[in-house]
Coordinates of C-alpha atoms and ligand atoms in Angstrom, one line a residue:
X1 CA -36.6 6.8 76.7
X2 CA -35.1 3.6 74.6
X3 CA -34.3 4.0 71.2
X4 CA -33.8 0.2 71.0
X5 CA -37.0 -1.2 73.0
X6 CA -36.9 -4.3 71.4
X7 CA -33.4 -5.4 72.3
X8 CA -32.5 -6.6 75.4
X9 CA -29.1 -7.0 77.0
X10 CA -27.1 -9.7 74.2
X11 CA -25.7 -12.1 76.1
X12 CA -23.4 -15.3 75.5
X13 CA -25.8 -18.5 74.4
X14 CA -23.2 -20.6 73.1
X15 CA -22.6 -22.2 69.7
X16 CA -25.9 -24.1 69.5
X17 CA -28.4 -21.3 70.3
X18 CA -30.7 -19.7 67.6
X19 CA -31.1 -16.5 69.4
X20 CA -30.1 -13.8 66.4
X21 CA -29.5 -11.7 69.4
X22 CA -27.4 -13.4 71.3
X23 CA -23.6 -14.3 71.0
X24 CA -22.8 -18.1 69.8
X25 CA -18.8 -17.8 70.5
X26 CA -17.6 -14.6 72.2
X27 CA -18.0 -15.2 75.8
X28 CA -16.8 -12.1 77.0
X29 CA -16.1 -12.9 80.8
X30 CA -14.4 -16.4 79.2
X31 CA -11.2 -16.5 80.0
X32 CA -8.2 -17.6 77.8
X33 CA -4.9 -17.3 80.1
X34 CA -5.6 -15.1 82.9
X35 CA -7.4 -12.7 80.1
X36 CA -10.5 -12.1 79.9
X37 CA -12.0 -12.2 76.2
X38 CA -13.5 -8.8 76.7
X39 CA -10.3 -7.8 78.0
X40 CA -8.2 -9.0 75.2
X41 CA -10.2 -8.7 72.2
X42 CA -11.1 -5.0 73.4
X43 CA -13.8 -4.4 70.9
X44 CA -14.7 -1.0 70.0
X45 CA -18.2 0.8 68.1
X46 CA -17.0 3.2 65.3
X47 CA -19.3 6.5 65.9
X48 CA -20.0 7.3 62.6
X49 CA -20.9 4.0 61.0
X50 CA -23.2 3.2 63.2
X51 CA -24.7 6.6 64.4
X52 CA -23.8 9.0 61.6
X53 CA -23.7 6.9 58.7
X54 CA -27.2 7.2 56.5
X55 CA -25.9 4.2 54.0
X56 CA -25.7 6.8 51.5
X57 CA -23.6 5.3 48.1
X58 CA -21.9 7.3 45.4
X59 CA -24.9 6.7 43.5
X60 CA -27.9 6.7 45.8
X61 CA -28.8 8.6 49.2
X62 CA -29.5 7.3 52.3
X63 CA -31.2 4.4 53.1
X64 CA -31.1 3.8 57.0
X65 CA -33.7 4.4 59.5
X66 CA -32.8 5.6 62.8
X67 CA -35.4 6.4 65.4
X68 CA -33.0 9.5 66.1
X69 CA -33.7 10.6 62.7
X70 CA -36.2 13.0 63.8
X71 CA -34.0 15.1 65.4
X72 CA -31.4 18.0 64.3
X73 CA -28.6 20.2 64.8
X74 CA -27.5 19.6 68.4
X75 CA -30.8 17.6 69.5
X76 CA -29.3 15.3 66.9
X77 CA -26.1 15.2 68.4
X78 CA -27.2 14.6 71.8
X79 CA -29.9 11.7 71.0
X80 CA -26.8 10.3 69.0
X81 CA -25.3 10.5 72.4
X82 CA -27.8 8.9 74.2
X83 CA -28.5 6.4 71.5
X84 CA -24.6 5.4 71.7
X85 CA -24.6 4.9 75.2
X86 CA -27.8 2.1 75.2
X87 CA -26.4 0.7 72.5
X88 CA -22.7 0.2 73.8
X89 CA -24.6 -1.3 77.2
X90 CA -26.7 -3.8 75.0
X91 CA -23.7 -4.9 73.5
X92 CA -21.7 -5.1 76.5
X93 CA -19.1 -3.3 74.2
X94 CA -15.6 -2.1 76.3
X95 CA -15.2 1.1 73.7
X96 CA -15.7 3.4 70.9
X97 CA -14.5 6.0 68.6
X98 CA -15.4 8.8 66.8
X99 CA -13.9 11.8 64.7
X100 CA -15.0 14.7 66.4
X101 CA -17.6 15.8 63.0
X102 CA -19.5 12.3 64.3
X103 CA -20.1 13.3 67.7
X104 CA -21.3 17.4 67.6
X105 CA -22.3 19.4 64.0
X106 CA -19.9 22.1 62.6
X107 CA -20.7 25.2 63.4
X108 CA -20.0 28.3 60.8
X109 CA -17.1 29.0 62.3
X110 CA -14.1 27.1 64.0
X111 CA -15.2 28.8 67.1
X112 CA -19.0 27.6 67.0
X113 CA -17.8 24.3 65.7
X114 CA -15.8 24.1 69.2
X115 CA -18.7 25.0 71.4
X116 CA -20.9 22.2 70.0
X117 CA -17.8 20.0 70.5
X118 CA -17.7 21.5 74.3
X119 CA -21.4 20.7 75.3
X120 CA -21.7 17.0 73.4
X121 CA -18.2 16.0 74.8
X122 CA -19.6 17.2 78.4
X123 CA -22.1 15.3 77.7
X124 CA -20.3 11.9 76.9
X125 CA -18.5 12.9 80.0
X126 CA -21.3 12.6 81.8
X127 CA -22.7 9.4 80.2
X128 CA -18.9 8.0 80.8
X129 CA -19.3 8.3 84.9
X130 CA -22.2 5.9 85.1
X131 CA -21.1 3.2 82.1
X132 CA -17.9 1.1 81.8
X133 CA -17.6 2.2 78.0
X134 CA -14.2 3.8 77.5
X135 CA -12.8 5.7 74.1
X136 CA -10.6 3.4 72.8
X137 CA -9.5 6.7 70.0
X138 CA -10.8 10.0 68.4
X139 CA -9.6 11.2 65.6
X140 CA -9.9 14.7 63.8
X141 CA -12.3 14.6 60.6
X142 CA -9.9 16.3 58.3
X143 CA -11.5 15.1 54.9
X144 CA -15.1 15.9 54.7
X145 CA -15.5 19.8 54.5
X146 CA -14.7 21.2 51.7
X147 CA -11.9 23.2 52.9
X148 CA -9.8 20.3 52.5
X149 CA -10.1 19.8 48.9
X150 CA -6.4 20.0 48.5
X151 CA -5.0 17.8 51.3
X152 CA -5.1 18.8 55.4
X153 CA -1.4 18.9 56.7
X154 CA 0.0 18.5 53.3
X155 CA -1.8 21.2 51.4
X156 CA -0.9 23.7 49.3
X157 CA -2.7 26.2 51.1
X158 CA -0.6 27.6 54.8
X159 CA -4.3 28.3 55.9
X160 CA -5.5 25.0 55.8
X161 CA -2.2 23.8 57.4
X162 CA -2.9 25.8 60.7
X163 CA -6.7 25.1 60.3
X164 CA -6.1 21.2 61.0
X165 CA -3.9 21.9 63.0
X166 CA -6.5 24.0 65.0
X167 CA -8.6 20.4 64.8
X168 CA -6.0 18.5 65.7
X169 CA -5.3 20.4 68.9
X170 CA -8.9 20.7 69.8
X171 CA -8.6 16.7 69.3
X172 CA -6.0 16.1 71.7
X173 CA -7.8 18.0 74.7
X174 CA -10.9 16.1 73.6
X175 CA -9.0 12.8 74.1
X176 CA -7.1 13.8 77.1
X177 CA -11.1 15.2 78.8
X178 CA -12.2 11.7 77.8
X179 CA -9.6 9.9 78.8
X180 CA -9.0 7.9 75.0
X181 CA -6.3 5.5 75.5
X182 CA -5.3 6.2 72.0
X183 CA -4.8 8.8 69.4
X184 CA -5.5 8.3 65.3
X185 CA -4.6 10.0 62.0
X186 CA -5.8 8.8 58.7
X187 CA -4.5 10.8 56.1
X188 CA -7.4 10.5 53.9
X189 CA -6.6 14.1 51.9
X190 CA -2.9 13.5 52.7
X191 CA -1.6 13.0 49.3
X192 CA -1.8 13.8 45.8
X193 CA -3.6 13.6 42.1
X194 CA -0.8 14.6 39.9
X195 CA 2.5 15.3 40.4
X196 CA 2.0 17.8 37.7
X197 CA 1.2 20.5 40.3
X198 CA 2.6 19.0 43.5
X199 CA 5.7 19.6 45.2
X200 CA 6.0 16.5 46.8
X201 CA 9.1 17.1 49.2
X202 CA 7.2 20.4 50.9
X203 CA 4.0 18.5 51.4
X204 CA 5.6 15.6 53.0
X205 CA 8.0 17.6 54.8
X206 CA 5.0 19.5 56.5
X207 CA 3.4 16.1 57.1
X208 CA 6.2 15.4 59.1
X209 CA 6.4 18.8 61.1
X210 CA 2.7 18.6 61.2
X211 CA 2.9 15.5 63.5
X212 CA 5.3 16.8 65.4
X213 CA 3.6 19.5 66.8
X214 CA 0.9 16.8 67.9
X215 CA 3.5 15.1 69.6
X216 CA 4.7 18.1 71.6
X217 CA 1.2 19.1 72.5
X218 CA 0.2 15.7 73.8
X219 CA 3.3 16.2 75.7
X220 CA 2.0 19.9 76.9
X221 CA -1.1 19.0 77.7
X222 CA 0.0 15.4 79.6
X223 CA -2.0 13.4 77.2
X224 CA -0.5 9.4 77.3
X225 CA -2.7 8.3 74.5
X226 CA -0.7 6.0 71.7
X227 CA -0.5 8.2 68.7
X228 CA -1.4 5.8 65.6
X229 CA -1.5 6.3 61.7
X230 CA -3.7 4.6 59.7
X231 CA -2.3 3.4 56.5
X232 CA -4.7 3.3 53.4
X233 CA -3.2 3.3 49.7
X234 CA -5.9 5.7 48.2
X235 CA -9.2 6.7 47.9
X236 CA -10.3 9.7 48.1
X237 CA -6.8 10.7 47.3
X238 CA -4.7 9.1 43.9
X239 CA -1.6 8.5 45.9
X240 CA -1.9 8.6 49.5
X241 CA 1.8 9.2 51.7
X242 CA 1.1 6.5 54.4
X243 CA 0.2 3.7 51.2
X244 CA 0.2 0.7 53.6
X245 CA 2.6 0.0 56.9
X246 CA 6.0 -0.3 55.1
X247 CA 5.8 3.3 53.1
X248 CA 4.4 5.0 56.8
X249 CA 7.0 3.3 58.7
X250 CA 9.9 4.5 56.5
X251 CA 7.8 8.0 57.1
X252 CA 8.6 7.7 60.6
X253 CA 11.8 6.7 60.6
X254 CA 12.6 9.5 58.1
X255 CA 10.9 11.8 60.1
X256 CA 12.6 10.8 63.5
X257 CA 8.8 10.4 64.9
X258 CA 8.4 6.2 64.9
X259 CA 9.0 6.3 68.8
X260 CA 6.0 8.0 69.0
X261 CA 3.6 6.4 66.9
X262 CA 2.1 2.8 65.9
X263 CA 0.0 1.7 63.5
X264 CA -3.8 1.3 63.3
X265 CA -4.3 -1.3 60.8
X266 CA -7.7 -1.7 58.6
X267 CA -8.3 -4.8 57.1
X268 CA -10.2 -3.3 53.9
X269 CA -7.1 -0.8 53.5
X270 CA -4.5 -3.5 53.8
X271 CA -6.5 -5.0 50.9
X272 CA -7.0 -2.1 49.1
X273 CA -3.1 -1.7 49.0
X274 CA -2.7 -5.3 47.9
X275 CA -1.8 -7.1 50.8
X276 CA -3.4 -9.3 53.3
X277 CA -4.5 -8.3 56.3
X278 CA -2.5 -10.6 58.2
X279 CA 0.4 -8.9 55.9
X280 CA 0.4 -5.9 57.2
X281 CA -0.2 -6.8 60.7
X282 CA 3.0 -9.2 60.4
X283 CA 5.1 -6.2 59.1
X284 CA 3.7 -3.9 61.8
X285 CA 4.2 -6.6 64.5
X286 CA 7.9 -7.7 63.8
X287 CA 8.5 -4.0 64.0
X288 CA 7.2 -3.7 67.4
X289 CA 4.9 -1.5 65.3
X290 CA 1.1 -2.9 66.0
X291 CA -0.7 -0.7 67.5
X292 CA -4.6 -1.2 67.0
X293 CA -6.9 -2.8 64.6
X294 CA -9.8 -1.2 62.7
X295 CA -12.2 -4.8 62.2
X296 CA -13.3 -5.1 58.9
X297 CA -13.1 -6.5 55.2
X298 CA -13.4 -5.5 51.6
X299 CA -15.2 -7.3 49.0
X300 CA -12.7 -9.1 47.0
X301 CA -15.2 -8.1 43.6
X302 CA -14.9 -4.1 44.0
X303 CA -12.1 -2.2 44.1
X304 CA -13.3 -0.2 47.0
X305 CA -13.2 0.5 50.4
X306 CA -16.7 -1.5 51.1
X307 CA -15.8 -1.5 55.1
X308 CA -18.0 -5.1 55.4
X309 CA -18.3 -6.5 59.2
X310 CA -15.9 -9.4 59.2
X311 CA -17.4 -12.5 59.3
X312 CA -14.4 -14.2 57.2
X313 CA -13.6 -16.9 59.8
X314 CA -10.2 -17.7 58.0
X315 CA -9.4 -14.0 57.8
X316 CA -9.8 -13.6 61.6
X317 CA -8.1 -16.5 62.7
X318 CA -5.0 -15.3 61.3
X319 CA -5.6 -11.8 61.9
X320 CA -5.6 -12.8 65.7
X321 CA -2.5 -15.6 65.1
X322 CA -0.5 -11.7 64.8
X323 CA -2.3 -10.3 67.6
X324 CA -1.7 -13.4 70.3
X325 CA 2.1 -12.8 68.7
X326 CA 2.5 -9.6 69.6
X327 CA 1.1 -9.9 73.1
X328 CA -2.4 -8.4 72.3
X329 CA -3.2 -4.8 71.5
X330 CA -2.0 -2.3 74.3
X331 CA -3.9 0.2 74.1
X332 CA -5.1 0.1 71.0
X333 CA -8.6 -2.9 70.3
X334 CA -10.5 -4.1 67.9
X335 CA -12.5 -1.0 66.7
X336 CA -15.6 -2.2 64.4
X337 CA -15.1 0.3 61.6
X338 CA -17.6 -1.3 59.2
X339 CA -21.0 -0.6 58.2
X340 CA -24.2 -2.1 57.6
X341 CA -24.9 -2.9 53.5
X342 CA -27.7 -0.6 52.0
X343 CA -29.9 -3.1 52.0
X344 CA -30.0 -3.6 55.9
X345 CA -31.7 -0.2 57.0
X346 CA -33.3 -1.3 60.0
X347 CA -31.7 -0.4 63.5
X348 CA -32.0 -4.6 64.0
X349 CA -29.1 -4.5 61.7
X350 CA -26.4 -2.4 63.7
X351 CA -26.9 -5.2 66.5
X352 CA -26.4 -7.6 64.1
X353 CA -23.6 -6.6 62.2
X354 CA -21.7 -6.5 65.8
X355 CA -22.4 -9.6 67.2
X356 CA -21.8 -11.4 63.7
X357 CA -18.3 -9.1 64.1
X358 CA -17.7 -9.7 67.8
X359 CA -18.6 -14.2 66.9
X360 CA -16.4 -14.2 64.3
X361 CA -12.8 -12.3 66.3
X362 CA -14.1 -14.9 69.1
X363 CA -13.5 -17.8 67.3
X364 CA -10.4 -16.4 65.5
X365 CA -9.0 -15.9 68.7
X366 CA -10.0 -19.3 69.8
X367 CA -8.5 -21.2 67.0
X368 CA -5.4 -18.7 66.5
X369 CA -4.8 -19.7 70.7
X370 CA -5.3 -23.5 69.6
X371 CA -2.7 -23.3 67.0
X372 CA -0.4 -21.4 68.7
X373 CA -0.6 -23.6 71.9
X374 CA -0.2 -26.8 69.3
X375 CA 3.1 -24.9 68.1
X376 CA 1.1 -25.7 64.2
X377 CA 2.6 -22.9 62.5
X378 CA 5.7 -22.5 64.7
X379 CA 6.8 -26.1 63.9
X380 CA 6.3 -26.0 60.1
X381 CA 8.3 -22.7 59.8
X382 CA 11.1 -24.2 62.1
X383 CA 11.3 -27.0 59.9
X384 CA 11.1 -25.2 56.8
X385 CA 14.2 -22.7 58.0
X386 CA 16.6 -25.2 60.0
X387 CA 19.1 -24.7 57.5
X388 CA 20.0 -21.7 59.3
X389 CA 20.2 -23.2 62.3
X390 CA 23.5 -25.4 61.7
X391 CA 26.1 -25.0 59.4
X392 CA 26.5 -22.3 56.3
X393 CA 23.3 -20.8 57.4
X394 CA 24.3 -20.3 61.5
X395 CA 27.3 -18.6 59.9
X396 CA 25.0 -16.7 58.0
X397 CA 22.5 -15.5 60.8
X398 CA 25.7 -14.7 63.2
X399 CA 27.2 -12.8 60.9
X400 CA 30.5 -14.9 60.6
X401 CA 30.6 -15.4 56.5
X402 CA 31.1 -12.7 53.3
X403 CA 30.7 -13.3 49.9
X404 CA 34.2 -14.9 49.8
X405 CA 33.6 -17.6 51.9
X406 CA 30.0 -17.7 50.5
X407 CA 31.7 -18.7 47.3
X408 CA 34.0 -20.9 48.2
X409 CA 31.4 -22.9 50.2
X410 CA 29.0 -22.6 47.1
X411 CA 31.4 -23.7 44.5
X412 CA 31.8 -27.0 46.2
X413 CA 28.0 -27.7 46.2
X414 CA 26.7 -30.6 44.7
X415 CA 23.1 -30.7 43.7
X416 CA 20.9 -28.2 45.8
X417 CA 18.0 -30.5 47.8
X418 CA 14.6 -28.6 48.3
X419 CA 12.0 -29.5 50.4
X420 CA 8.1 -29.1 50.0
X421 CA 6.8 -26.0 51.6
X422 CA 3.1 -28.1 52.0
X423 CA 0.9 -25.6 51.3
X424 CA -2.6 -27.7 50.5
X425 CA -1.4 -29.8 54.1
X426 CA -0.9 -26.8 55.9
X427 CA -4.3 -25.6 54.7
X428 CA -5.8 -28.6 55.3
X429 CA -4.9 -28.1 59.0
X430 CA -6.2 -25.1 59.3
X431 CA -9.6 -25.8 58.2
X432 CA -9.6 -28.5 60.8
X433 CA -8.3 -26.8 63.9
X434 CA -11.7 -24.5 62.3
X435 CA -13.7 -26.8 62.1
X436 CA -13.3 -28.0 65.8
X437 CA -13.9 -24.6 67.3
X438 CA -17.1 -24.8 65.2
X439 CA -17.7 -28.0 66.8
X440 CA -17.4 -26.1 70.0
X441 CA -14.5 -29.2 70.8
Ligands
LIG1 C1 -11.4 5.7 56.0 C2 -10.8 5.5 57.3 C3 -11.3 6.3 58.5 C4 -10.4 6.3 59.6 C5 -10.6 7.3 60.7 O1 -11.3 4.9 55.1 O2 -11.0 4.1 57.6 O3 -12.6 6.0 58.8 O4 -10.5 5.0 60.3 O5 -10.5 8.6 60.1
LIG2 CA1 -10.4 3.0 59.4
LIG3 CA1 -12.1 2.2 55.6

């Protein structure tokens, strides 16, 4: 049975086709260097926004229609199963991803809620052998159930501690049985409403231990994936301990665990904490810190975590500048985690979200490539640094001045000279180097 008769296979029609379901700039057996675009770009199908999600909002229920809808429990589970797997062919899609809640229903017990988990991941198993979809991550949904309503690792309440623990264990075989080339934690209850009745030190303290023991048990168990946390600022939580890639890194290193872990970076969170996307991809990057990319973007207008499909052409160019710069993503991808609007209920939708997602890192990647081959960016920040380069500032960068000498050298200085930094030029550039992959120049 196809729960997407209408669709056929998407395939590549270039930039002047018309075909809605076809791609106009991801190409994915195009090569750029002796990469495949499918291979680099690694795209990946977040489970629960497009098989889970019902486009409920905080102030309305569900909205979407999916022809697996007429199914529960674990007939549910497993026509979400087989629903993924068409989908993921149609789309020609290298991965995907789930929390393990998306994937098999809860059972009333931790016990029951593992042997759902045993016969739907058997089942993706089994679905895995004849399809060249991999699982780029799985994560444990430590946020949902109520029993978290005081944090997961870093709650008040020892029970809970061991109980996502339990998840997190139960996780980690998952990924190893499924072969996931990666491993994710997003502390969505991992933080705090008041300091009022929080001891901060304990909570963060048994964040650390917490991902210890995961690090150890991947070890046990032989499980290679890349561990990754997800930064996000808030929401659900007030303050949440791994705010964007700067506070979780200095987690790491305070916890002796950032040889073991990278980051998976969200466009919609990065914004959510105030930054760019490209921002924190930068500061993960120079820190040998990148680890995967959760594709998305906010709407500037809310203060939300709206989880759009990117289609900001700007945005992905120089989300992908940071990912040619840091020698693409391991074994981490480009994980879609985005969802339809409200307003776009129809199964249609899901395939069009993607390939509008799928175009738009395309021709990112494209234009990032162009610039970087044209040394664009390279050259203006050269310039706009070479006073390190000679002079005061080589002593500077080697090391060989101190404030002394600093002041001797500044004391004789006449006039400081500045030059432009060119901002609307530099712009300007970029919208042509756009502009001509548009072109399809
Ligand atoms: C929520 C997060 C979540 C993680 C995985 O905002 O983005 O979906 O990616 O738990
Ligand atoms: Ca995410
Ligand atoms: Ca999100």
């Amino acid at each position: 049975m196809s729960y997407f008769p209408n669709i056929n296979q998407i395939e590549y029609e270039g930039p002047k086709s018309t075909n809605p379901f076809a791609f106009k700039f991801y190409n994915p057996q195009e090569k750029i260097g002796d990469q495949t675009l499918e291979e680099f770009l690694r795209f990946g199908v977040a489970y629960w926004h497009t098989f889970t999600q019902d486009l409920t909002d905080p102030f309305g229920s569900g909205t979407a229609i999916r022809p697996w809808d007429k199914f529960k429990g674990l007939d549910l589970a497993k026509a979400r199963v087989e629903a993924a797997f068409e989908f993921f062919e149609k789309l020609s899609v290298p991965y995907f991803c789930f929390h393990e809640v998306d994937i098999a229903p809860e059972g009333d017990s931790l016990r029951e809620t593992y042997k759902n988990l045993d016969i739907i991941v058997a089942m993706i198993k089994d679905y895995m052998k004849d399809s060249k979809v991999k699982l780029l991550w799985n994560t444990a949904n430590n946020f949902t159930n109520p029993r978290f309503l005081h944090g997961a690792a870093s709650s008040n309440n020892a029970d809970v501690f061991a109980y996502s623990a339990a998840k997190v264990k139960k996780g980690l075989e998952i990924g190893k049985e499924l072969g996931g080339e990666s491993y994710v934690f997003w502390g969505g209850r991992e933080g705090y409403e008041t300091l009022l009745n929080t001891d901060m030190k304990l909570e963060m303290d048994n964040l650390g231990r917490f991902f210890h023991m995961a690090v150890d048990y991947a070890k046990e168990i032989g499980f290679d994936a890349q561990f990754l946390i997800e930064p996000k600022p808030k929401e659900p939580t007030t303050h949440q301990y791994d705010f964007d890639v700067a506070t979780g890194y200095a987690f790491l290193q305070h916890y002796g665990l950032d040889k073991h872990f990278k980051f998976n970076i969200e466009a919609n969170h990065a914004t959510l904490a105030g930054h760019t996307f490209e921002h924190e991809l930068r500061y993960a990057r120079i820190h040998n810190m990148l680890g995967s990319v959760d594709a998305n973007q906010g709407d500037p207008l809310l203060g939300w975590d709206t989880d759009e499909f990117p289609t900001d052409l700007y945005s992905t160019t120089l989300a992908m500048y940071e990912i040619i710069k840091n020698g693409g993503l391991g074994k981490g991808g480009l994980n879609f985690d985005a969802k339809v609007r409200r307003g776009s209920f129809e199964v249609e939708d899901l395939f069009h979200a993607h390939i509008a997602g799928m175009d738009s890192f395309a021709v990112g990647y494209k234009v990032a490539n162009q610039l970087i081959k044209d040394q664009v960016l390279e050259n203006i920040v050269a310039e706009r640094y070479k006073s390190y380069t000679e002079g005061i500032g080589l002593d500077i960068v080697e090391g060989k001045t101190d404030l002394k000498k600093l002041e001797a050298y500044a004391l004789d200085l006449d006039e400081i000279q500045h030059e432009s930094g060119k901002l609307e030029r530099i712009k300007a550039t970029l919208n042509q180097y756009l502009l001509r992959a548009f072109a399809g120049e």
